[in-house]
Structures are given as C-alpha cells and as structure tokens.
Amino acid sequence: MTEIDTSVPHSARIWNYWLGGKDNYPVDEVAGDAYTAVFPGIVTIARSSRAFLGRSIRYLVAEAGVRQFLDVGTGLPTVDNTHEVAQRLAPESRIVYVDNDPLVLTHARALLTSTPEGATAYEDLSLYEPEKILRAASRTLDLSRPTALILSGILGHVADHDRARDLVRRLLAGLPSGSYLSVNDGSRGTDPTYEQAQDAYNETGAVPYFLRPIDQIAAYFEGLDLVEPGVVSVPLWRPEPGGTEPRPIGQHGGLGRKP
C-alpha cells in the first residue's frame, strides 16, 4: 500500500476536518484553519455539498427507484455516506465506492458495512481508469440495470475540463438507459472571496482543485435529461421544506438521467 504522507496537507483530509471528522492530521488542520481564516464560508460549502449529496440520493431512491450506486472519488467516510442514505430508504441498495487514496483505503472497513439485504464494495482505482472502474463495479452491481454515478467534489481535481468531460462520458457509456449522473463541484461566478482563497491554496503545492464556471459544470450533463431545477447552486437544489431560505454559494450541481 502507498505510504500516507502526513507532511503535506491533503484535500480529502482537509475536507474531512471541515465536515467535523477526525480522519486528518495536524498539517491538514493547519491548512484548513489557514483557508478558513481567509474564507470562513468554506465550511458552509463543504457541508452544503454533503447535504446536496444526501438529497440527491434520497430523490434517486424514493422518486426514481434507483437501487445501485457507483460513487467515484468517495473521499473519507463521515456522516451520511452514500450507502447509509440509500439503505436507510431501501435496504436492498447496492453501492460501489471508488477511490485511490491510501488514507481512504485504510478506512475501507468503515465504508464496507451494509444491510444484510444490500451490498457495499470498495475498489482501489483512479478516476482516470473509467473502463477499469466499470469492470470492477460489475462484480457488485448489475450494470444492465439503472445505476447512479456519483461524482461529488472530484472533477475539480482534473485540470483539463475537456479531459474531465471525457471521463464522465466514458463512465456513463458503461451504464444503461435510465441511469443517472449526480455531480457537484466548486464553481466560479458566485463568490469572489472563495475563488481567491482556492486559487491561493492551489499555489501552495497541495493537490490543486480547480473551480469551474457554471456552464462547464452544466456541460457534464450533455445528452442527459436534467432533473428540475437543473444545475444550480447546491443549497437551491430541492431544499428541504421548512428550512431557512437557501442562499447561493460557490458550489453548483445537478442530477441528470440517461435517456
């Protein structure tokens, strides 16, 4: 297994820290605190992204009838992981997690819990290996049946947007009609302070994450039928009734169905 480098901050561990998790090191806390000193709103972005993921999964299970999930770029387990949300509503749901981060690998046991009726699996693969991901996923999922592909906060790590779109296309190509794509990623055009903070972070030598204009995030859904309200700032995507009035942040996402 790849050695975990605790001398350099890592985005998955910093994200975990912002979400209130414990799977991080002092170097990540220092980087996370430095970021929040410049842009305190990053914690809201992290938690809003997680909340969007939960709402989209609940829609997929309860309204779209999906029972299979392929979650690529899983990150570290925190609260309400994909399998927990899905199996709470439909215990027979089957979930494959994909990541190639050594720290995530050490926590695979935490992910590999499942209801007796369903299944979860963890595959140690990179986003850049879409065909390998599909082959591995087919050991747990029946890819002749509708499957939800989840790409939450991962495509921003792909520096070239055309390459990111190609990876999405190749993953979707292996899924049948009636499958769904759920994407949410950091965006440009809503919060200049966030953009400045992220650009500065990218220059520190840590693994960069590129914020994208909203039209580039929307482009991932080309050829799909978007679920209302389309690609929007994540707090505005089907907010829970009775909550506080949602406000736009620099994180956009959506859900699309493959015809």
Short mmCIF file of C-alpha atoms in Angstrom, two decimals:
data_model
loop_
_atom_site.label_atom_id
_atom_site.label_comp_id
_atom_site.label_asym_id
_atom_site.label_seq_id
_atom_site.Cartn_x
_atom_site.Cartn_y
_atom_site.Cartn_z
CA MET A 1 0.00 0.00 0.00
CA THR A 2 1.14 3.54 -0.71
CA GLU A 3 2.63 5.27 2.32
CA ILE A 4 0.47 8.06 3.75
CA ASP A 5 2.37 11.35 3.61
CA THR A 6 1.49 13.30 6.75
CA SER A 7 3.87 16.17 5.96
CA VAL A 8 1.75 17.62 3.13
CA PRO A 9 -1.88 18.71 3.55
CA HIS A 10 -4.36 16.62 1.59
CA SER A 11 -7.68 17.87 0.25
CA ALA A 12 -9.69 14.79 1.32
CA ARG A 13 -8.38 15.09 4.88
CA ILE A 14 -8.95 18.87 4.99
CA TRP A 15 -12.50 18.34 3.71
CA ASN A 16 -12.99 15.74 6.44
CA TYR A 17 -11.76 18.28 9.01
CA TRP A 18 -14.23 20.92 7.75
CA LEU A 19 -17.04 18.36 7.96
CA GLY A 20 -16.19 17.75 11.62
CA GLY A 21 -14.48 14.39 11.05
CA LYS A 22 -11.46 13.00 12.88
CA ASP A 23 -9.55 11.43 9.98
CA ASN A 24 -6.93 14.11 9.47
CA TYR A 25 -3.51 15.16 10.69
CA PRO A 26 -2.17 18.37 12.26
CA VAL A 27 -0.85 19.50 8.87
CA ASP A 28 -4.40 19.28 7.50
CA GLU A 29 -5.85 21.22 10.42
CA VAL A 30 -3.24 23.96 9.92
CA ALA A 31 -4.04 24.18 6.20
CA GLY A 32 -7.78 24.04 6.88
CA ASP A 33 -7.57 26.77 9.52
CA ALA A 34 -5.43 28.95 7.21
CA TYR A 35 -8.05 28.57 4.50
CA THR A 36 -10.97 29.37 6.80
CA ALA A 37 -9.10 32.44 8.08
CA VAL A 38 -9.24 33.78 4.51
CA PHE A 39 -12.64 32.34 3.65
CA PRO A 40 -14.78 31.10 6.57
CA GLY A 41 -17.52 30.15 4.11
CA ILE A 42 -15.61 27.04 3.02
CA VAL A 43 -17.17 25.09 5.91
CA THR A 44 -20.62 26.01 4.59
CA ILE A 45 -19.56 24.86 1.12
CA ALA A 46 -18.29 21.51 2.44
CA ARG A 47 -21.44 20.86 4.45
CA SER A 48 -23.77 22.11 1.69
CA SER A 49 -22.09 19.75 -0.78
CA ARG A 50 -22.67 16.87 1.62
CA ALA A 51 -26.30 17.88 2.13
CA PHE A 52 -26.85 18.06 -1.65
CA LEU A 53 -25.44 14.55 -1.98
CA GLY A 54 -27.92 13.30 0.62
CA ARG A 55 -30.91 14.99 -1.04
CA SER A 56 -29.95 13.71 -4.49
CA ILE A 57 -29.60 10.13 -3.19
CA ARG A 58 -32.96 10.35 -1.44
CA TYR A 59 -34.52 11.54 -4.72
CA LEU A 60 -32.86 8.70 -6.62
CA VAL A 61 -34.09 6.05 -4.20
CA ALA A 62 -37.54 7.35 -3.30
CA GLU A 63 -38.63 9.01 -6.56
CA ALA A 64 -36.52 7.46 -9.32
CA GLY A 65 -36.43 3.93 -7.91
CA VAL A 66 -32.65 3.55 -8.26
CA ARG A 67 -31.07 0.79 -6.17
CA GLN A 68 -27.48 0.82 -7.47
CA PHE A 69 -24.83 3.48 -6.88
CA LEU A 70 -21.31 3.96 -8.22
CA ASP A 71 -19.61 6.61 -6.07
CA VAL A 72 -16.27 7.63 -7.63
CA GLY A 73 -13.88 9.77 -5.60
CA THR A 74 -15.55 8.78 -2.38
CA GLY A 75 -13.26 10.61 -0.01
CA LEU A 76 -13.15 9.84 3.68
CA PRO A 77 -16.21 8.42 5.40
CA THR A 78 -18.07 10.93 7.53
CA VAL A 79 -21.77 11.07 8.36
CA ASP A 80 -24.44 10.02 5.87
CA ASN A 81 -22.25 8.20 3.38
CA THR A 82 -23.95 7.12 0.16
CA HIS A 83 -24.76 3.59 1.34
CA GLU A 84 -26.17 4.84 4.64
CA VAL A 85 -28.57 7.27 2.96
CA ALA A 86 -29.62 4.78 0.28
CA GLN A 87 -30.01 1.74 2.51
CA ARG A 88 -31.95 3.70 5.11
CA LEU A 89 -34.68 4.08 2.48
CA ALA A 90 -34.11 0.86 0.52
CA PRO A 91 -32.10 -1.76 2.44
CA GLU A 92 -31.52 -3.78 -0.73
CA SER A 93 -29.46 -0.98 -2.33
CA ARG A 94 -26.01 -1.90 -3.64
CA ILE A 95 -23.13 0.59 -3.58
CA VAL A 96 -19.62 0.53 -5.02
CA TYR A 97 -17.18 3.11 -3.71
CA VAL A 98 -14.09 4.01 -5.77
CA ASP A 99 -11.04 5.92 -4.56
CA ASN A 100 -7.30 5.50 -4.75
CA ASP A 101 -6.22 7.49 -1.72
CA PRO A 102 -4.21 5.41 0.77
CA LEU A 103 -5.90 7.02 3.77
CA VAL A 104 -9.32 6.26 2.33
CA LEU A 105 -8.15 2.68 1.73
CA THR A 106 -7.25 2.30 5.40
CA HIS A 107 -10.82 3.32 6.24
CA ALA A 108 -12.41 0.92 3.76
CA ARG A 109 -13.74 -1.21 6.60
CA ALA A 110 -15.80 1.76 7.76
CA LEU A 111 -17.29 2.00 4.28
CA LEU A 112 -17.75 -1.73 3.85
CA THR A 113 -20.74 -2.03 6.11
CA SER A 114 -24.08 -2.91 4.62
CA THR A 115 -27.55 -4.08 5.42
CA PRO A 116 -27.93 -7.87 5.05
CA GLU A 117 -30.23 -7.30 2.04
CA GLY A 118 -27.85 -4.98 0.18
CA ALA A 119 -24.13 -4.77 -0.53
CA THR A 120 -21.25 -2.34 -0.45
CA ALA A 121 -17.83 -2.76 -2.04
CA TYR A 122 -14.68 -0.65 -2.24
CA GLU A 123 -12.47 -0.53 -5.33
CA ASP A 124 -8.97 0.94 -5.18
CA LEU A 125 -8.93 2.64 -8.58
CA SER A 126 -8.39 6.10 -10.07
CA LEU A 127 -10.96 8.31 -11.77
CA TYR A 128 -8.58 8.21 -14.75
CA GLU A 129 -9.35 4.49 -15.28
CA PRO A 130 -13.06 4.57 -16.22
CA GLU A 131 -13.15 1.24 -18.02
CA LYS A 132 -11.38 -0.49 -15.11
CA ILE A 133 -13.88 1.14 -12.73
CA LEU A 134 -16.80 -0.24 -14.73
CA ARG A 135 -15.32 -3.74 -14.86
CA ALA A 136 -14.68 -3.71 -11.11
CA ALA A 137 -18.12 -2.29 -10.33
CA SER A 138 -19.76 -5.08 -12.33
CA ARG A 139 -18.63 -7.56 -9.67
CA THR A 140 -21.11 -5.97 -7.24
CA LEU A 141 -23.59 -4.12 -9.46
CA ASP A 142 -25.70 -5.39 -12.34
CA LEU A 143 -24.74 -2.79 -14.94
CA SER A 144 -27.63 -3.83 -17.19
CA ARG A 145 -29.88 -2.13 -14.60
CA PRO A 146 -30.12 1.62 -13.91
CA THR A 147 -27.23 2.86 -11.79
CA ALA A 148 -26.48 6.27 -10.30
CA LEU A 149 -22.98 7.58 -10.98
CA ILE A 150 -21.91 9.98 -8.22
CA LEU A 151 -19.04 12.43 -8.76
CA SER A 152 -19.07 14.67 -5.70
CA GLY A 153 -16.29 17.24 -5.48
CA ILE A 154 -13.92 15.15 -7.61
CA LEU A 155 -13.96 16.60 -11.15
CA GLY A 156 -12.32 19.83 -9.98
CA HIS A 157 -9.14 17.81 -9.44
CA VAL A 158 -8.93 17.19 -13.20
CA ALA A 159 -7.01 20.18 -14.51
CA ASP A 160 -8.29 20.00 -18.08
CA HIS A 161 -12.06 20.42 -18.46
CA ASP A 162 -12.23 18.51 -21.75
CA ARG A 163 -10.50 15.58 -20.09
CA ALA A 164 -12.94 15.74 -17.17
CA ARG A 165 -15.88 15.67 -19.61
CA ASP A 166 -14.34 12.71 -21.42
CA LEU A 167 -14.00 10.76 -18.16
CA VAL A 168 -17.67 11.42 -17.35
CA ARG A 169 -18.71 10.31 -20.86
CA ARG A 170 -16.70 7.09 -20.63
CA LEU A 171 -18.19 6.18 -17.25
CA LEU A 172 -21.73 6.91 -18.44
CA ALA A 173 -21.13 4.87 -21.61
CA GLY A 174 -20.97 1.75 -19.46
CA LEU A 175 -24.32 2.43 -17.77
CA PRO A 176 -27.73 1.65 -19.30
CA SER A 177 -30.65 3.89 -20.17
CA GLY A 178 -32.40 5.07 -17.01
CA SER A 179 -29.12 5.60 -15.16
CA TYR A 180 -28.33 8.93 -13.51
CA LEU A 181 -25.37 11.27 -13.07
CA SER A 182 -25.02 13.30 -9.86
CA VAL A 183 -22.30 15.97 -9.92
CA ASN A 184 -21.47 18.83 -7.60
CA ASP A 185 -18.28 20.88 -7.74
CA GLY A 186 -16.79 24.19 -6.76
CA SER A 187 -17.84 26.98 -9.12
CA ARG A 188 -16.78 30.40 -10.32
CA GLY A 189 -19.05 33.40 -10.68
CA THR A 190 -20.83 33.40 -7.31
CA ASP A 191 -18.26 34.15 -4.60
CA PRO A 192 -15.05 36.05 -5.48
CA THR A 193 -13.61 35.56 -1.96
CA TYR A 194 -13.89 31.79 -2.36
CA GLU A 195 -12.22 31.98 -5.75
CA GLN A 196 -9.29 33.98 -4.35
CA ALA A 197 -8.87 31.58 -1.43
CA GLN A 198 -8.94 28.50 -3.66
CA ASP A 199 -6.55 29.98 -6.20
CA ALA A 200 -4.13 30.79 -3.36
CA TYR A 201 -4.48 27.25 -1.96
CA ASN A 202 -3.68 25.79 -5.39
CA GLU A 203 -0.36 27.67 -5.34
CA THR A 204 0.77 26.16 -2.00
CA GLY A 205 1.94 22.87 -3.52
CA ALA A 206 -1.03 20.91 -2.20
CA VAL A 207 -3.09 18.82 -4.65
CA PRO A 208 -4.92 21.53 -6.63
CA TYR A 209 -8.67 21.79 -7.08
CA PHE A 210 -9.96 23.96 -9.91
CA LEU A 211 -13.17 25.94 -9.60
CA ARG A 212 -15.11 25.99 -12.86
CA PRO A 213 -17.63 28.36 -14.46
CA ILE A 214 -21.19 27.12 -14.10
CA ASP A 215 -21.56 26.40 -17.83
CA GLN A 216 -18.61 24.00 -17.60
CA ILE A 217 -20.26 22.13 -14.73
CA ALA A 218 -23.51 22.03 -16.73
CA ALA A 219 -21.56 20.57 -19.68
CA TYR A 220 -21.04 17.30 -17.78
CA PHE A 221 -24.77 16.67 -18.27
CA GLU A 222 -24.67 16.97 -22.06
CA GLY A 223 -27.06 14.42 -23.59
CA LEU A 224 -28.84 13.77 -20.29
CA ASP A 225 -32.30 14.83 -19.17
CA LEU A 226 -31.80 17.20 -16.24
CA VAL A 227 -33.96 16.74 -13.17
CA GLU A 228 -35.58 20.02 -12.08
CA PRO A 229 -34.32 22.57 -11.13
CA GLY A 230 -31.30 21.77 -13.34
CA VAL A 231 -27.73 22.81 -12.49
CA VAL A 232 -27.92 25.31 -9.64
CA SER A 233 -26.02 26.36 -6.54
CA VAL A 234 -26.34 23.29 -4.32
CA PRO A 235 -28.45 24.84 -1.50
CA LEU A 236 -31.06 25.72 -4.16
CA TRP A 237 -31.38 22.12 -5.42
CA ARG A 238 -34.61 20.76 -3.95
CA PRO A 239 -34.09 22.27 -0.48
CA GLU A 240 -35.80 20.63 2.46
CA PRO A 241 -39.18 22.25 3.16
CA GLY A 242 -39.40 24.35 6.30
CA GLY A 243 -35.70 25.15 6.49
CA THR A 244 -34.06 28.56 6.30
CA GLU A 245 -34.19 30.35 2.97
CA PRO A 246 -31.31 28.87 0.91
CA ARG A 247 -28.67 31.25 -0.44
CA PRO A 248 -26.38 30.66 -3.42
CA ILE A 249 -22.78 29.62 -2.73
CA GLY A 250 -19.84 28.79 -4.99
CA GLN A 251 -20.78 25.14 -5.34
CA HIS A 252 -23.02 24.03 -8.18
CA GLY A 253 -24.54 20.69 -9.01
CA GLY A 254 -27.34 18.78 -10.59
CA LEU A 255 -28.79 15.41 -11.44
CA GLY A 256 -29.36 14.08 -14.95
CA ARG A 257 -30.97 10.93 -16.37
CA LYS A 258 -29.52 8.98 -19.28
CA PRO A 259 -32.25 8.60 -21.93
#
